[in-house]
Amino acid sequence: MRIALAAALLFVVLFFRLGAPTFWDPDEAHYAETSREMIASGDWWAPYYNAEPFFDKPVLFHQLQAAAMIVFGRTEFAARLVPALAALGLIGITAWFGASVVSLDVGVAAGLLLAASPGVFGLARFGILDTLFTLFLFGGAAAVAVAALRDQPRWQWAGYAGVALAILTKGPVALVLCGLAFGIAVMISADLRRRLLGLRWITGLILVVLATSPWFISMYLRFGQAFIDGYFLDENVRLFGASRFQNQPGIFFYVQILATGLLPWTGVLVGRLVDNVRLLIRKERLDGVEVLLWAWLAVVVGFFSLSSFKLDHYVFPAAPAACLLCARALPNHDDESRTTERAWSRVGLLLVGPVLAAVGLAAGYFVVLRLALPRAAILAPVAMATAGVALTASRRARREAPWIVAGALLVTYSVLLISVVPAVEQQKVVADVARLVGSRAGPDDRIASYRLNRWAPSFRFYVDRQTTILDEPEAATAFFAGSPSFYAVMLRQGYDELVARGAPLRIVAERDGLWITTGRVLWREFTPDARFVVVTKAK
């Protein structure tokens, strides 16, 4: 029964209807288009977007995504397959690490908690690199930790390989995060200091540099200072120190994201933290596994919290450690810490049921009274509320809490994919208007978008043609006046403004749709907040 539940959960979370929705902009379509242009150009070493060098991230994710597109076609499914498989690998590594350094029960519970977490459900189905980065980053760190904690030094070489792959996925930040986490652990624990410093770090660092430097050197030799400015300065140093974007979240943003993404287990993690602090106050030692997990969690959350630019998925590498800490706090799941302080962990476990029931009741209110969804959608809040009540009322049920929660979330995610996502998809119209442009435009027609903002990458992917991206009215007016034939997509408001400026435009198609991806699209009284128009040269 448990095996069947775990298999069903993995299938629904990672693969069920993986290719059904069109891209969620801007990042997902941007990455997919970059990978598709890699196939078209035959240049598998330097990423390009819209025929321009793309210095945002290293090349490995695009290479793997492009390979999936070659096998499965240039589709949404192929673009999302790499993150889905990476999430499967991450769940397996989390379970392996817990089983290797604590117990099989902890490993299984941690893997189950991670598989059922909202973060994995969201990111595994989103065609960006963060799931792959976390697989390599946490996988590398876990292998190094096993090498030290279990006196199995051969695992360190797999760890160094994982860090190298993480660098080729997202950049040198992988080395920074690993270095800080292990450095803090060494400073805190004398036992970890002895074990970790016994590894061959210098040799490992040399191997990492040798494995990763060819790509960075070749990009510099090919693009010169533009690569230094675009990648190292703009996308790393300046983005961390001084964001180019306004209205960035505050310093506690990632604490909130982690707390929300861990529901309904957030209270267990907080309880585990309080118990560990009480141990330290009594001058008792934490074991090495606990120190490493808290160091990892603190470094990931702390490092990205200090950045001036924040996106919610940046903190995802903290998720495996958080799930392992929660798994260690469960009753009869930690054979090495049964005598340690558990009072607040037990309080956190008691809160799992009420929290899940409260979420279910809140979701039920919206499904019944506010949202325009099929009747079957009520199954999701009913499943969560029922599981929450059972966990609240029964001590025996609490011993099976990970499996009961996983079952409730399996139903919830199934409902989301069957009922909610299609409802949102009906209002995402950019793919349709892009395909319309692609079918009408001749080989000599120029293609443009005007002030599509976050939808511009999606338009570029689905139109499957090089596109001129216009943001300023002066540039747009000049483009339309100077082009003998063209097709462009914009909002009706933008069309009216350009026509008033004398741009020679006429509308050939228009469609109401969603401008900002929001849950408001599911409200019963919702009306589309934007009108998209396809325009061509006025006769």
mmCIF file of C-alpha atoms in Angstrom, residues 307-502:
data_model
loop_
_atom_site.group_PDB
_atom_site.id
_atom_site.type_symbol
_atom_site.label_atom_id
_atom_site.label_comp_id
_atom_site.label_asym_id
_atom_site.label_seq_id
_atom_site.Cartn_x
_atom_site.Cartn_y
_atom_site.Cartn_z
ATOM 1 C CA SER A 307 20.802 39.518 -1.958
ATOM 2 C CA SER A 308 19.129 42.672 -3.239
ATOM 3 C CA PHE A 309 17.339 40.641 -5.933
ATOM 4 C CA LYS A 310 14.970 37.906 -4.766
ATOM 5 C CA LEU A 311 12.893 35.263 -6.513
ATOM 6 C CA ASP A 312 10.934 32.731 -4.496
ATOM 7 C CA HIS A 313 12.557 29.649 -6.047
ATOM 8 C CA TYR A 314 16.118 30.725 -5.170
ATOM 9 C CA VAL A 315 15.695 29.236 -1.676
ATOM 10 C CA PHE A 316 14.701 25.794 -2.974
ATOM 11 C CA PRO A 317 18.124 24.212 -2.158
ATOM 12 C CA ALA A 318 17.139 24.518 1.516
ATOM 13 C CA ALA A 319 14.165 22.160 1.064
ATOM 14 C CA PRO A 320 15.979 18.786 1.360
ATOM 15 C CA ALA A 321 17.666 19.802 4.621
ATOM 16 C CA ALA A 322 14.375 21.106 6.032
ATOM 17 C CA CYS A 323 12.628 17.820 5.209
ATOM 18 C CA LEU A 324 15.444 15.795 6.778
ATOM 19 C CA LEU A 325 15.244 17.845 9.969
ATOM 20 C CA CYS A 326 11.481 17.313 10.117
ATOM 21 C CA ALA A 327 11.906 13.588 9.493
ATOM 22 C CA ARG A 328 14.366 13.329 12.397
ATOM 23 C CA ALA A 329 11.785 14.948 14.667
ATOM 24 C CA LEU A 330 9.107 12.352 13.947
ATOM 25 C CA PRO A 331 8.452 9.701 16.624
ATOM 26 C CA ASN A 332 10.370 6.425 16.191
ATOM 27 C CA HIS A 333 12.248 7.840 13.208
ATOM 28 C CA ASP A 334 15.644 8.671 14.680
ATOM 29 C CA ASP A 335 17.619 5.905 16.305
ATOM 30 C CA GLU A 336 20.497 8.231 17.206
ATOM 31 C CA SER A 337 18.620 10.951 19.086
ATOM 32 C CA ARG A 338 15.908 9.195 21.101
ATOM 33 C CA THR A 339 17.260 10.616 24.324
ATOM 34 C CA THR A 340 17.534 14.204 23.088
ATOM 35 C CA GLU A 341 15.090 16.956 23.869
ATOM 36 C CA ARG A 342 11.849 16.528 21.875
ATOM 37 C CA ALA A 343 9.222 18.564 23.731
ATOM 38 C CA TRP A 344 8.784 21.285 21.113
ATOM 39 C CA SER A 345 9.109 18.835 18.243
ATOM 40 C CA ARG A 346 6.114 16.992 19.696
ATOM 41 C CA VAL A 347 4.203 20.269 19.860
ATOM 42 C CA GLY A 348 5.031 20.873 16.204
ATOM 43 C CA LEU A 349 3.797 17.397 15.309
ATOM 44 C CA LEU A 350 0.540 18.052 17.172
ATOM 45 C CA LEU A 351 0.042 21.132 14.985
ATOM 46 C CA VAL A 352 0.301 19.224 11.690
ATOM 47 C CA GLY A 353 -3.318 18.078 11.864
ATOM 48 C CA PRO A 354 -4.887 21.431 12.805
ATOM 49 C CA VAL A 355 -2.820 23.270 10.191
ATOM 50 C CA LEU A 356 -3.807 20.827 7.449
ATOM 51 C CA ALA A 357 -7.466 20.990 8.512
ATOM 52 C CA ALA A 358 -7.383 24.804 8.533
ATOM 53 C CA VAL A 359 -5.878 24.894 5.045
ATOM 54 C CA GLY A 360 -8.535 22.448 3.861
ATOM 55 C CA LEU A 361 -11.382 24.492 5.353
ATOM 56 C CA ALA A 362 -10.031 27.722 3.857
ATOM 57 C CA ALA A 363 -9.672 26.065 0.461
ATOM 58 C CA GLY A 364 -13.203 24.681 0.788
ATOM 59 C CA TYR A 365 -14.593 28.164 1.387
ATOM 60 C CA PHE A 366 -13.066 29.440 -1.835
ATOM 61 C CA VAL A 367 -14.029 26.380 -3.877
ATOM 62 C CA VAL A 368 -17.665 26.487 -2.746
ATOM 63 C CA LEU A 369 -18.335 30.220 -2.550
ATOM 64 C CA ARG A 370 -15.795 32.143 -4.603
ATOM 65 C CA LEU A 371 -14.285 30.099 -7.423
ATOM 66 C CA ALA A 372 -15.717 28.920 -10.730
ATOM 67 C CA LEU A 373 -14.474 25.324 -10.683
ATOM 68 C CA PRO A 374 -15.996 21.911 -11.432
ATOM 69 C CA ARG A 375 -17.792 20.252 -8.527
ATOM 70 C CA ALA A 376 -15.085 17.611 -8.291
ATOM 71 C CA ALA A 377 -12.678 20.316 -7.099
ATOM 72 C CA ILE A 378 -14.234 20.024 -3.636
ATOM 73 C CA LEU A 379 -12.315 16.747 -3.243
ATOM 74 C CA ALA A 380 -9.096 18.664 -2.539
ATOM 75 C CA PRO A 381 -10.265 20.610 0.532
ATOM 76 C CA VAL A 382 -12.248 17.593 1.752
ATOM 77 C CA ALA A 383 -9.122 15.415 1.580
ATOM 78 C CA MET A 384 -7.005 17.958 3.463
ATOM 79 C CA ALA A 385 -9.636 18.669 6.098
ATOM 80 C CA THR A 386 -10.368 14.978 6.676
ATOM 81 C CA ALA A 387 -6.690 14.121 7.008
ATOM 82 C CA GLY A 388 -6.197 17.082 9.326
ATOM 83 C CA VAL A 389 -9.041 16.015 11.612
ATOM 84 C CA ALA A 390 -7.738 12.432 11.727
ATOM 85 C CA LEU A 391 -4.245 13.594 12.658
ATOM 86 C CA THR A 392 -5.643 15.924 15.307
ATOM 87 C CA ALA A 393 -7.892 13.330 16.934
ATOM 88 C CA SER A 394 -5.827 10.154 16.780
ATOM 89 C CA ARG A 395 -2.421 9.463 18.290
ATOM 90 C CA ARG A 396 -2.178 6.345 16.160
ATOM 91 C CA ALA A 397 -2.790 8.403 13.021
ATOM 92 C CA ARG A 398 0.024 10.775 13.995
ATOM 93 C CA ARG A 399 2.459 7.875 13.832
ATOM 94 C CA GLU A 400 1.544 7.581 10.149
ATOM 95 C CA ALA A 401 1.471 11.343 9.621
ATOM 96 C CA PRO A 402 3.826 11.516 6.600
ATOM 97 C CA TRP A 403 1.750 8.971 4.698
ATOM 98 C CA ILE A 404 -1.615 10.481 5.639
ATOM 99 C CA VAL A 405 -0.469 13.960 4.623
ATOM 100 C CA ALA A 406 0.991 12.569 1.397
ATOM 101 C CA GLY A 407 -2.343 10.937 0.562
ATOM 102 C CA ALA A 408 -4.257 14.168 1.143
ATOM 103 C CA LEU A 409 -1.810 16.172 -0.958
ATOM 104 C CA LEU A 410 -1.940 13.548 -3.711
ATOM 105 C CA VAL A 411 -5.674 14.229 -4.028
ATOM 106 C CA THR A 412 -5.081 17.987 -3.837
ATOM 107 C CA TYR A 413 -2.438 18.036 -6.554
ATOM 108 C CA SER A 414 -4.574 15.827 -8.793
ATOM 109 C CA VAL A 415 -7.476 18.271 -8.474
ATOM 110 C CA LEU A 416 -5.190 21.213 -9.212
ATOM 111 C CA LEU A 417 -3.919 19.586 -12.391
ATOM 112 C CA ILE A 418 -7.336 18.399 -13.574
ATOM 113 C CA SER A 419 -9.503 21.395 -12.622
ATOM 114 C CA VAL A 420 -7.516 24.487 -11.683
ATOM 115 C CA VAL A 421 -4.690 24.576 -14.221
ATOM 116 C CA PRO A 422 -7.038 24.153 -17.227
ATOM 117 C CA ALA A 423 -9.210 27.015 -15.916
ATOM 118 C CA VAL A 424 -6.195 29.316 -15.803
ATOM 119 C CA GLU A 425 -4.994 28.022 -19.168
ATOM 120 C CA GLN A 426 -8.179 29.202 -20.871
ATOM 121 C CA GLN A 427 -7.182 32.797 -20.149
ATOM 122 C CA LYS A 428 -3.552 32.501 -21.313
ATOM 123 C CA VAL A 429 -3.913 33.677 -24.906
ATOM 124 C CA VAL A 430 -0.392 34.651 -25.985
ATOM 125 C CA ALA A 431 0.398 31.197 -27.355
ATOM 126 C CA ASP A 432 -2.742 31.325 -29.503
ATOM 127 C CA VAL A 433 -2.073 34.776 -30.935
ATOM 128 C CA ALA A 434 1.576 33.849 -31.536
ATOM 129 C CA ARG A 435 0.558 30.773 -33.516
ATOM 130 C CA LEU A 436 -1.889 32.940 -35.458
ATOM 131 C CA VAL A 437 0.937 35.308 -36.378
ATOM 132 C CA GLY A 438 3.156 32.379 -37.332
ATOM 133 C CA SER A 439 0.480 30.989 -39.650
ATOM 134 C CA ARG A 440 -0.205 34.328 -41.362
ATOM 135 C CA ALA A 441 3.263 35.818 -41.663
ATOM 136 C CA GLY A 442 5.201 35.204 -44.829
ATOM 137 C CA PRO A 443 8.951 34.603 -44.964
ATOM 138 C CA ASP A 444 9.628 38.294 -45.665
ATOM 139 C CA ASP A 445 7.316 39.675 -42.981
ATOM 140 C CA ARG A 446 8.963 41.093 -39.887
ATOM 141 C CA ILE A 447 7.638 39.952 -36.507
ATOM 142 C CA ALA A 448 7.448 42.209 -33.463
ATOM 143 C CA SER A 449 5.935 42.519 -30.014
ATOM 144 C CA TYR A 450 5.223 45.816 -28.312
ATOM 145 C CA ARG A 451 5.245 46.111 -24.534
ATOM 146 C CA LEU A 452 4.287 42.510 -23.931
ATOM 147 C CA ASN A 453 6.592 42.598 -20.905
ATOM 148 C CA ARG A 454 6.489 39.202 -19.149
ATOM 149 C CA TRP A 455 4.690 37.591 -22.110
ATOM 150 C CA ALA A 456 7.356 38.505 -24.671
ATOM 151 C CA PRO A 457 9.401 35.264 -24.248
ATOM 152 C CA SER A 458 6.257 33.162 -24.649
ATOM 153 C CA PHE A 459 5.345 35.027 -27.831
ATOM 154 C CA ARG A 460 8.887 34.485 -29.128
ATOM 155 C CA PHE A 461 8.720 30.738 -28.505
ATOM 156 C CA TYR A 462 5.302 30.091 -30.002
ATOM 157 C CA VAL A 463 5.733 32.327 -33.052
ATOM 158 C CA ASP A 464 8.953 30.399 -33.794
ATOM 159 C CA ARG A 465 10.548 33.340 -35.598
ATOM 160 C CA GLN A 466 13.147 35.926 -34.676
ATOM 161 C CA THR A 467 11.243 38.775 -33.082
ATOM 162 C CA THR A 468 11.868 42.473 -32.618
ATOM 163 C CA ILE A 469 10.964 43.317 -29.031
ATOM 164 C CA LEU A 470 9.730 46.915 -28.808
ATOM 165 C CA ASP A 471 9.254 48.763 -25.534
ATOM 166 C CA GLU A 472 9.417 52.478 -26.380
ATOM 167 C CA PRO A 473 6.720 54.214 -28.476
ATOM 168 C CA GLU A 474 9.286 56.154 -30.510
ATOM 169 C CA ALA A 475 11.130 52.995 -31.513
ATOM 170 C CA ALA A 476 7.848 51.203 -32.233
ATOM 171 C CA THR A 477 6.539 54.018 -34.440
ATOM 172 C CA ALA A 478 9.792 54.075 -36.400
ATOM 173 C CA PHE A 479 9.773 50.287 -36.784
ATOM 174 C CA PHE A 480 6.222 50.145 -38.112
ATOM 175 C CA ALA A 481 6.705 53.138 -40.406
ATOM 176 C CA GLY A 482 9.931 51.737 -41.848
ATOM 177 C CA SER A 483 8.837 48.121 -42.357
ATOM 178 C CA PRO A 484 7.090 47.266 -45.649
ATOM 179 C CA SER A 485 5.304 44.265 -44.133
ATOM 180 C CA PHE A 486 5.021 43.003 -40.576
ATOM 181 C CA TYR A 487 2.879 41.350 -37.943
ATOM 182 C CA ALA A 488 2.967 42.397 -34.302
ATOM 183 C CA VAL A 489 1.176 41.657 -31.040
ATOM 184 C CA MET A 490 0.389 44.230 -28.367
ATOM 185 C CA LEU A 491 -2.341 45.307 -25.983
ATOM 186 C CA ARG A 492 -5.269 47.289 -27.369
ATOM 187 C CA GLN A 493 -4.202 50.251 -25.254
ATOM 188 C CA GLY A 494 -0.763 50.215 -26.869
ATOM 189 C CA TYR A 495 -2.347 50.009 -30.312
ATOM 190 C CA ASP A 496 -4.493 53.090 -29.633
ATOM 191 C CA GLU A 497 -1.461 55.046 -28.411
ATOM 192 C CA LEU A 498 0.644 54.150 -31.452
ATOM 193 C CA VAL A 499 -2.133 54.940 -33.923
ATOM 194 C CA ALA A 500 -2.520 58.322 -32.242
ATOM 195 C CA ARG A 501 1.200 58.874 -32.897
ATOM 196 C CA GLY A 502 0.716 58.105 -36.586
#
